[in-house]
mmCIF file of C-alpha atoms in Angstrom:
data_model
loop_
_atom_site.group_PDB
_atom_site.id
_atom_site.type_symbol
_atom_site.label_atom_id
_atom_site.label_comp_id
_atom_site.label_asym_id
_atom_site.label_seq_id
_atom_site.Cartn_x
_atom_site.Cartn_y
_atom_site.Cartn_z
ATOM 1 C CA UNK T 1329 0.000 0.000 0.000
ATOM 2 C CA UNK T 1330 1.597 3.586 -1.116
ATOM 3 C CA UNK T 1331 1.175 6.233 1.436
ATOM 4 C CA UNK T 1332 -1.495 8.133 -0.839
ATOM 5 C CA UNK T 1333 -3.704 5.110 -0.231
ATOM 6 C CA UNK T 1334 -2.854 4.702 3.500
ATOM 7 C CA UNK T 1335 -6.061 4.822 5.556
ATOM 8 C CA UNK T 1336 -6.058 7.848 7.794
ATOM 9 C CA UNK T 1337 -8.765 8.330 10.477
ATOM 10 C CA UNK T 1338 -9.902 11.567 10.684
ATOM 11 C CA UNK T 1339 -8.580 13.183 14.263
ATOM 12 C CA UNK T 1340 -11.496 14.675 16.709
ATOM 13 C CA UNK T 1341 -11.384 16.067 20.257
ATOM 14 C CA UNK T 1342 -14.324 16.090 22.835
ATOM 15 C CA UNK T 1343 -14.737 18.148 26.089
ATOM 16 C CA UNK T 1344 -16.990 16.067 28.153
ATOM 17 C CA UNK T 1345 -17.870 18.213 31.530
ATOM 18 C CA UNK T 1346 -20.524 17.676 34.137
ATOM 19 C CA UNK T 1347 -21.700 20.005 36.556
ATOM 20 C CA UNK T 1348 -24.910 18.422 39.447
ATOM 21 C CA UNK T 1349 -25.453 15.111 37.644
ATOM 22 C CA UNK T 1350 -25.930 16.940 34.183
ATOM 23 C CA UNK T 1351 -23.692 16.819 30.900
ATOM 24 C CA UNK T 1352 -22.930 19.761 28.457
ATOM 25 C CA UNK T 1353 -24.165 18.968 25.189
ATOM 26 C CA UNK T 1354 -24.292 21.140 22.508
ATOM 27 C CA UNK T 1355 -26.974 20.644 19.731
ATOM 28 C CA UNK T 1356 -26.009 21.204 15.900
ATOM 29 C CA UNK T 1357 -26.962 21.396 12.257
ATOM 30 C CA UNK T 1358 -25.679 18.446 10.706
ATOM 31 C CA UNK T 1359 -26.518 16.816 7.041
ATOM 32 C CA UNK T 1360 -29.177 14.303 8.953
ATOM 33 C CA UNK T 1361 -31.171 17.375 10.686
ATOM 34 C CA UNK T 1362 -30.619 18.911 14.618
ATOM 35 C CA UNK T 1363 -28.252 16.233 16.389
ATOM 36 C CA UNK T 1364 -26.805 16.358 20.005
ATOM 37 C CA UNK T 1365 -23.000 16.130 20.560
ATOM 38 C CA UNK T 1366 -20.435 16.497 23.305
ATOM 39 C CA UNK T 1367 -18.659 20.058 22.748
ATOM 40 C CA UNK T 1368 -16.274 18.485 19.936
ATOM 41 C CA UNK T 1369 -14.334 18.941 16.280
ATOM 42 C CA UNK T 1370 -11.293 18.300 14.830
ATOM 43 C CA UNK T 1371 -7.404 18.372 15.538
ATOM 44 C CA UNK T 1372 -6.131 21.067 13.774
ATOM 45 C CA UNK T 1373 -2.211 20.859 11.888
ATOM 46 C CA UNK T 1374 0.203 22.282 14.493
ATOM 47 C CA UNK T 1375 -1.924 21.944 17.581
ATOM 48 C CA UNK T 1376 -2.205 19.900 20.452
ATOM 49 C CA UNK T 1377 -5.529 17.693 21.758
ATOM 50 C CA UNK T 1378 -5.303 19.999 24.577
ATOM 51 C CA UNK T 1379 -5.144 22.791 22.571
ATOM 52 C CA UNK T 1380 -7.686 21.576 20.308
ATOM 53 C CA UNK T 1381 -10.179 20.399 23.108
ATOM 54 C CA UNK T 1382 -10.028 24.015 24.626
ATOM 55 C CA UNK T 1383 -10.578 25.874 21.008
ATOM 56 C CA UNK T 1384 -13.452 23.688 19.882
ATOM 57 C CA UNK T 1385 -15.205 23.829 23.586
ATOM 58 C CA UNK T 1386 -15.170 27.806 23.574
ATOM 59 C CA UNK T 1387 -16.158 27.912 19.933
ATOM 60 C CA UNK T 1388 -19.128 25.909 20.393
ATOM 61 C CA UNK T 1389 -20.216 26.288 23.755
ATOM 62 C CA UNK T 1390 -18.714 30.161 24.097
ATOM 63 C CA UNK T 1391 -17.743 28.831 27.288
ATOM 64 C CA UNK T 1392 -13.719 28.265 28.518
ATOM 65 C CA UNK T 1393 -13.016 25.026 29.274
ATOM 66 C CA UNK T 1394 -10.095 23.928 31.718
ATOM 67 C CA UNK T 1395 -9.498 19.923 30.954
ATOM 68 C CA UNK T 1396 -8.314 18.190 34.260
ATOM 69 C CA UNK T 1397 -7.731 14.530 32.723
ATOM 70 C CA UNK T 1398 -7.937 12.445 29.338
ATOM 71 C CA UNK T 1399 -10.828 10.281 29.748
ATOM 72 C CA UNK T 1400 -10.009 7.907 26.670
ATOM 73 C CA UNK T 1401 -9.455 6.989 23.396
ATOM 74 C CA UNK T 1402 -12.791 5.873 20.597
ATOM 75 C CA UNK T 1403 -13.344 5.033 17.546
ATOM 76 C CA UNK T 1404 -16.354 5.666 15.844
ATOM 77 C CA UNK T 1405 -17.186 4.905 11.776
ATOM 78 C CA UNK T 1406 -20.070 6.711 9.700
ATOM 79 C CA UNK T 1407 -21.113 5.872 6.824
ATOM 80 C CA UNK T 1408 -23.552 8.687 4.352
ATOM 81 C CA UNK T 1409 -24.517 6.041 1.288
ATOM 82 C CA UNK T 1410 -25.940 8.657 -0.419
ATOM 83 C CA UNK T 1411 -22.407 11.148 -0.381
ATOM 84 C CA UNK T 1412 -20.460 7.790 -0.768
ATOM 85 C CA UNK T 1413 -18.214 9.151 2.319
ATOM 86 C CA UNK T 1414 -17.020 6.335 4.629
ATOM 87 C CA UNK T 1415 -15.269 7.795 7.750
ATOM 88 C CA UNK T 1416 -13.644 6.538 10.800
ATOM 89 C CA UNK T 1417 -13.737 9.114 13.688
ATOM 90 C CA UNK T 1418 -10.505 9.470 16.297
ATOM 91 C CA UNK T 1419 -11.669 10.431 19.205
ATOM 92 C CA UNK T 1420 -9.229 11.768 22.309
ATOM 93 C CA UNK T 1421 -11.890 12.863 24.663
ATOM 94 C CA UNK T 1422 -10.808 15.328 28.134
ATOM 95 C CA UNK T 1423 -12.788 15.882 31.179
ATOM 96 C CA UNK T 1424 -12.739 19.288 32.635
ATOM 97 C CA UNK T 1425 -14.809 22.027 33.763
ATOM 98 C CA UNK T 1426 -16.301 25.486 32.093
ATOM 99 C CA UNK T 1427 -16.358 28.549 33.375
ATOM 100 C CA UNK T 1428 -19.654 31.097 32.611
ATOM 101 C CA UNK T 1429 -21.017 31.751 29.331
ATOM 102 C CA UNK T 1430 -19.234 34.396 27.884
ATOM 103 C CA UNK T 1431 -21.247 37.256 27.154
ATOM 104 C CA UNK T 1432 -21.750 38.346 23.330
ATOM 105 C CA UNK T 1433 -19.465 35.465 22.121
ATOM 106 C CA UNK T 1434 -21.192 33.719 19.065
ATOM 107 C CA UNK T 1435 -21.613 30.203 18.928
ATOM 108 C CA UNK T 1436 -19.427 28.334 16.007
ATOM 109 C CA UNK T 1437 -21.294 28.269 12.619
ATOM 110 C CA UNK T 1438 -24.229 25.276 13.045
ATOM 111 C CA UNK T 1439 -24.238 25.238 16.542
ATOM 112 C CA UNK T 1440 -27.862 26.420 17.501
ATOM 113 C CA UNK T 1441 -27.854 26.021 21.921
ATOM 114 C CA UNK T 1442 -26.081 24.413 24.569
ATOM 115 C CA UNK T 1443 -27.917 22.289 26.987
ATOM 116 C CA UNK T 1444 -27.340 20.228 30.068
ATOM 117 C CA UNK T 1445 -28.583 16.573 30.206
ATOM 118 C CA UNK T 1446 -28.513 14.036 32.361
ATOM 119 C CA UNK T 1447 -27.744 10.124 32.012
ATOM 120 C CA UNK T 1448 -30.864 9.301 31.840
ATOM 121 C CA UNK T 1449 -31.947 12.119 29.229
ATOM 122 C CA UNK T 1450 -28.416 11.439 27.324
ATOM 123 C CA UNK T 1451 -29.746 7.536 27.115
ATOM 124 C CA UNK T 1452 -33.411 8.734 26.221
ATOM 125 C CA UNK T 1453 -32.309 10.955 23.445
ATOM 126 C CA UNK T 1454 -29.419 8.586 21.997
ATOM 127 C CA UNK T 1455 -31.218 8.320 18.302
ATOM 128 C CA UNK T 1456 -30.685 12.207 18.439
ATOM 129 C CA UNK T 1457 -26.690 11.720 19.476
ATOM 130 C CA UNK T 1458 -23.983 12.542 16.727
ATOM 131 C CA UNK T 1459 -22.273 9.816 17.389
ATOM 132 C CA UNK T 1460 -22.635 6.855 19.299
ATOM 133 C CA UNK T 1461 -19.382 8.110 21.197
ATOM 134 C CA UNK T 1462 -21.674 10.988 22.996
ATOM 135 C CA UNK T 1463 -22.998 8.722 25.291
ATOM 136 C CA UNK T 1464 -19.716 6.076 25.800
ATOM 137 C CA UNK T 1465 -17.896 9.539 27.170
ATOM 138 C CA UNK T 1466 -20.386 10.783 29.241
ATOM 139 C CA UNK T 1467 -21.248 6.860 30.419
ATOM 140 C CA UNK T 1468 -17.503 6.494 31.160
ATOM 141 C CA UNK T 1469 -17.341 9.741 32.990
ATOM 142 C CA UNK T 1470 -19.893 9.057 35.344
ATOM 143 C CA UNK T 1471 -18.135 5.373 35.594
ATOM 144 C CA UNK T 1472 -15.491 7.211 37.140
ATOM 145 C CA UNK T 1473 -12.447 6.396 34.186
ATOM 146 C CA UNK T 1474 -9.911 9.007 34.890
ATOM 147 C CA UNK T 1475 -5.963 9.391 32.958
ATOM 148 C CA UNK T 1476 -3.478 11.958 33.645
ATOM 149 C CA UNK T 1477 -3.813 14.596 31.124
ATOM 150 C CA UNK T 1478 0.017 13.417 29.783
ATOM 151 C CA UNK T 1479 -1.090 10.699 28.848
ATOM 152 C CA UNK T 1480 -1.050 12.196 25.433
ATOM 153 C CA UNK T 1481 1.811 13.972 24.020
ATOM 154 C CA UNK T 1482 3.099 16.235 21.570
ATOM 155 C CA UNK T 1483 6.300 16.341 20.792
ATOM 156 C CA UNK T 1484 8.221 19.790 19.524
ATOM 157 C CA UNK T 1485 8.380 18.701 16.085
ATOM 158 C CA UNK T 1486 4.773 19.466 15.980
ATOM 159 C CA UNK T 1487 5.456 23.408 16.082
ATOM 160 C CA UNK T 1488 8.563 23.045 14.704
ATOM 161 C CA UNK T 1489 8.918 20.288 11.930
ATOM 162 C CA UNK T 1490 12.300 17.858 11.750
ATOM 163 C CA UNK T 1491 13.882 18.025 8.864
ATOM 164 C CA UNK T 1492 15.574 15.358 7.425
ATOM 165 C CA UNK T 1493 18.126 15.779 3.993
#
């Protein structure tokens, strides 16, 4: 296999934050109508997770978010028949907290509301999730799972490329 045809998942990050038994959600315009999804997008070139995870959760949520540990690793695939796309999500997910809305900061394009849910709504609502991940992360939140935030890291290279003659 030649690395044009090398399969490459495509790289996402996910704040997943709970405040009194509740979970931030954030609910967006997507190609199959209004779905619900964790404050998420994707890794950027030259950026960290944690760099990404903190962009895409003030973007979406206009909220800051402060990640306190990596909650896990997923992998998702999605399939749209009718766009012939075929793609298999990354996921690096980060628990954390949010500080308060931030006053006249606009929501990312698609993003209509944030919203807090709890298990029980997250599980009720499930044919309305992005992904099926929206639920794992909050379900393995509340279950407690827990990694140091280096678990994941970046080396300098990422800023500033090796090069190689």
């Amino acid at each position: 296999m030649t690395n044009h045809e090398r399969w490459k998942p495509s790289v996402t990050v996910a704040a997943v934050v709970e405040r009194d038994g509740r979970y931030l959600l954030v609910e967006e315009e997507t190609p199959e109508g209004l779905m619900l999804n964790n404050p998420a997008g994707h890794l950027d070139p030259g950026e960290t997770p944690l760099q990404a995870v903190v962009r895409e959760a003030l973007e979406e949520t206009a909220r800051a978010f402060t990640p306190e540990f990596f909650l896990g690793c997923y992998l998702a695939r999605f399939q749209r028949p009718a766009r012939q796309e075929d793609v298999t999500y990354l996921r690096l997910a980060f628990g954390g907290t949010v500080g308060k809305e931030i006053a006249g900061r606009v929501l990312d394009q698609g993003i209509v509301r944030t919203l807090w849910l709890s298990l029980d709504e997250l599980r009720a609502t499930a044919a309305r999730h992005r992904s099926p991940l929206v639920l794992r992360c909050c379900e393995d939140h509340a279950a407690g799972r827990r990694l140091p935030l280096d678990t994941i890291q970046a080396d300098a290279t990422l800023f500033a490329p090796q090069v190689k003659d």
